mmCIF file of C-alpha atoms in Angstrom:
data_model
loop_
_atom_site.group_PDB
_atom_site.id
_atom_site.type_symbol
_atom_site.label_atom_id
_atom_site.label_comp_id
_atom_site.label_asym_id
_atom_site.label_seq_id
_atom_site.Cartn_x
_atom_site.Cartn_y
_atom_site.Cartn_z
ATOM 1 C CA MET A 1 2.771 -6.515 -10.802
ATOM 2 C CA LEU A 2 3.576 -6.276 -7.322
ATOM 3 C CA ARG A 3 3.731 -9.215 -5.000
ATOM 4 C CA LEU A 4 3.087 -8.626 -1.232
ATOM 5 C CA ILE A 5 3.640 -11.060 1.251
ATOM 6 C CA LYS A 6 3.005 -10.540 4.910
ATOM 7 C CA ALA A 7 5.833 -12.563 6.625
ATOM 8 C CA ALA A 8 5.247 -10.732 10.290
ATOM 9 C CA LEU A 9 3.057 -12.106 12.996
ATOM 10 C CA ASN A 10 0.079 -10.775 14.813
ATOM 11 C CA ASP A 11 -1.855 -7.684 13.398
ATOM 12 C CA GLU A 12 -2.994 -7.296 10.092
ATOM 13 C CA LEU A 13 -1.528 -4.256 8.216
ATOM 14 C CA PHE A 14 -2.976 -1.395 6.095
ATOM 15 C CA PHE A 15 -0.725 -0.837 3.068
ATOM 16 C CA ALA A 16 -0.728 2.271 0.497
ATOM 17 C CA VAL A 17 1.514 4.196 -1.994
ATOM 18 C CA ALA A 18 1.007 7.739 -2.509
ATOM 19 C CA ASN A 19 -0.662 8.836 -5.561
ATOM 20 C CA HIS A 20 -1.293 5.171 -6.512
ATOM 21 C CA THR A 21 -4.033 2.756 -6.578
ATOM 22 C CA PHE A 22 -3.929 -1.159 -6.561
ATOM 23 C CA THR A 23 -5.777 -3.502 -8.641
ATOM 24 C CA VAL A 24 -5.963 -6.888 -6.520
ATOM 25 C CA VAL A 25 -6.038 -9.739 -8.775
ATOM 26 C CA ASP A 26 -4.953 -12.610 -6.418
ATOM 27 C CA VAL A 27 -5.363 -13.523 -2.808
ATOM 28 C CA ASP A 28 -3.434 -16.036 -0.971
ATOM 29 C CA ALA A 29 -2.868 -17.931 -4.441
ATOM 30 C CA LEU A 30 -6.509 -17.608 -5.515
ATOM 31 C CA TYR A 31 -7.451 -15.694 -8.405
ATOM 32 C CA VAL A 32 -10.135 -13.120 -7.627
ATOM 33 C CA LYS A 33 -12.448 -10.728 -9.669
ATOM 34 C CA PRO A 34 -10.105 -7.831 -9.827
ATOM 35 C CA PHE A 35 -11.101 -4.833 -7.779
ATOM 36 C CA ALA A 36 -9.464 -1.447 -7.352
ATOM 37 C CA VAL A 37 -8.316 0.049 -3.931
ATOM 38 C CA ASN A 38 -6.135 2.864 -2.497
ATOM 39 C CA SER A 39 -4.947 1.001 0.237
ATOM 40 C CA LEU A 40 -4.671 -2.923 1.092
ATOM 41 C CA LEU A 41 -5.393 -4.909 3.945
ATOM 42 C CA ILE A 42 -2.825 -7.968 4.371
ATOM 43 C CA ALA A 43 -2.993 -10.457 7.300
ATOM 44 C CA PRO A 44 -0.026 -12.584 8.659
ATOM 45 C CA GLY A 45 0.612 -15.312 6.403
ATOM 46 C CA HIS A 46 -1.373 -13.723 3.496
ATOM 47 C CA THR A 47 0.126 -12.843 0.214
ATOM 48 C CA SER A 48 -1.302 -10.596 -2.906
ATOM 49 C CA ASN A 49 -0.344 -9.806 -6.212
ATOM 50 C CA VAL A 50 -1.648 -6.458 -7.427
ATOM 51 C CA PHE A 51 -1.201 -4.326 -10.267
ATOM 52 C CA LEU A 52 0.176 -0.829 -9.195
ATOM 53 C CA THR A 53 -1.175 2.209 -11.161
ATOM 54 C CA ALA A 54 0.292 5.776 -10.703
ATOM 55 C CA LYS A 55 -2.902 8.405 -10.661
ATOM 56 C CA SER A 56 -0.341 10.721 -12.378
ATOM 57 C CA SER A 57 3.355 10.614 -13.247
ATOM 58 C CA PHE A 58 5.968 13.669 -12.679
ATOM 59 C CA PRO A 59 9.178 12.874 -13.626
ATOM 60 C CA GLY A 60 11.578 12.160 -10.687
ATOM 61 C CA ALA A 61 8.831 12.184 -8.134
ATOM 62 C CA ARG A 62 9.206 10.080 -5.102
ATOM 63 C CA TYR A 63 6.194 8.403 -3.440
ATOM 64 C CA TYR A 64 6.027 7.066 0.336
ATOM 65 C CA MET A 65 4.841 3.284 0.793
ATOM 66 C CA LEU A 66 3.466 3.046 4.362
ATOM 67 C CA ALA A 67 2.345 0.084 6.475
ATOM 68 C CA GLN A 68 0.511 0.247 9.782
ATOM 69 C CA PRO A 69 -1.238 -1.948 11.935
ATOM 70 C CA TYR A 70 -5.168 -2.523 11.809
ATOM 71 C CA ALA A 71 -6.164 -3.389 15.432
ATOM 72 C CA THR A 72 -9.388 -2.897 17.631
ATOM 73 C CA THR A 73 -7.655 -3.688 20.754
ATOM 74 C CA ARG A 74 -6.933 -0.894 23.464
ATOM 75 C CA PRO A 75 -4.099 1.437 22.462
ATOM 76 C CA GLY A 76 -0.925 0.380 23.864
ATOM 77 C CA THR A 77 -1.189 -3.303 23.678
ATOM 78 C CA PHE A 78 0.356 -3.493 20.223
ATOM 79 C CA ASP A 79 3.204 -1.919 18.147
ATOM 80 C CA ASN A 80 1.441 0.950 16.412
ATOM 81 C CA SER A 81 4.372 2.055 14.358
ATOM 82 C CA THR A 82 4.138 2.911 10.786
ATOM 83 C CA ALA A 83 6.862 1.432 8.473
ATOM 84 C CA ALA A 84 7.806 3.462 5.359
ATOM 85 C CA GLY A 85 9.595 3.066 2.264
ATOM 86 C CA VAL A 86 10.209 5.421 -0.886
ATOM 87 C CA LEU A 87 9.211 4.422 -4.478
ATOM 88 C CA GLU A 88 11.009 6.330 -7.073
ATOM 89 C CA TYR A 89 10.679 6.007 -10.669
ATOM 90 C CA GLU A 90 13.540 6.178 -13.140
ATOM 91 C CA GLU A 91 13.604 9.194 -15.452
ATOM 92 C CA HIS A 92 13.127 8.586 -19.201
ATOM 93 C CA ASP A 93 15.747 11.614 -19.981
ATOM 94 C CA LEU A 94 18.785 10.529 -18.552
ATOM 95 C CA ALA A 95 20.550 13.329 -20.296
ATOM 96 C CA SER A 96 18.943 15.946 -18.011
ATOM 97 C CA PRO A 97 18.255 14.245 -14.830
ATOM 98 C CA THR A 98 16.082 16.115 -12.064
ATOM 99 C CA SER A 99 18.770 17.414 -9.285
ATOM 100 C CA ASP A 100 17.743 17.204 -5.731
ATOM 101 C CA LYS A 101 16.565 21.065 -5.561
ATOM 102 C CA ASN A 102 14.335 20.647 -8.540
ATOM 103 C CA ARG A 103 12.564 17.545 -7.323
ATOM 104 C CA LEU A 104 8.894 17.568 -6.196
ATOM 105 C CA PRO A 105 8.320 16.903 -2.498
ATOM 106 C CA THR A 106 7.904 13.256 -1.689
ATOM 107 C CA CYS A 107 3.907 12.373 -1.411
ATOM 108 C CA THR A 108 2.763 10.876 1.309
ATOM 109 C CA PRO A 109 -0.536 8.329 1.341
ATOM 110 C CA THR A 110 -3.594 8.512 3.037
ATOM 111 C CA LEU A 111 -4.196 5.029 5.169
ATOM 112 C CA PRO A 112 -7.325 4.270 7.060
ATOM 113 C CA GLN A 113 -7.448 4.809 10.945
ATOM 114 C CA ILE A 114 -5.847 1.953 12.808
ATOM 115 C CA ASN A 115 -9.449 0.939 14.283
ATOM 116 C CA ASP A 116 -11.223 1.582 10.673
ATOM 117 C CA THR A 117 -13.420 -1.496 10.785
ATOM 118 C CA THR A 118 -15.406 -0.393 8.009
ATOM 119 C CA ALA A 119 -12.213 0.017 5.816
ATOM 120 C CA VAL A 120 -11.712 -3.576 6.721
ATOM 121 C CA SER A 121 -15.064 -4.724 5.990
ATOM 122 C CA ASN A 122 -15.328 -3.046 2.672
ATOM 123 C CA TYR A 123 -12.024 -4.703 1.674
ATOM 124 C CA THR A 124 -12.733 -8.260 2.547
ATOM 125 C CA ALA A 125 -16.052 -7.810 1.072
ATOM 126 C CA SER A 126 -14.445 -7.052 -2.469
ATOM 127 C CA SER A 127 -11.613 -9.785 -2.028
ATOM 128 C CA ALA A 128 -12.134 -13.633 -2.080
ATOM 129 C CA PHE A 129 -12.563 -13.292 2.057
ATOM 130 C CA GLY A 130 -15.899 -11.898 1.495
#
């Protein structure tokens, strides 16, 4: 289980992990009917508990985690930076670990467009907010 906490102010954020899906089970300490999504929307001060599931597994693979703002205001009136992190699973066979040159490329997730109100509407309709 992954607990997401949006401690920053101002913008809602889209969040995704490449080649993974989320099953949302809790929004702001309220259990919700579990629903699956490829990306999450998290607002300032909100929390979410999700199950993180890999769509397929490759030993030694790395996956980008990305977060970017959702905003419907004019470009340039907010920070539209994308934050990134890397998720890497431990290898089961530690006797023959994958070397960097044998490693698969790092996978990058697809996030909704910065002003994708349809993605936001679909997400909120599935969650406790809807």
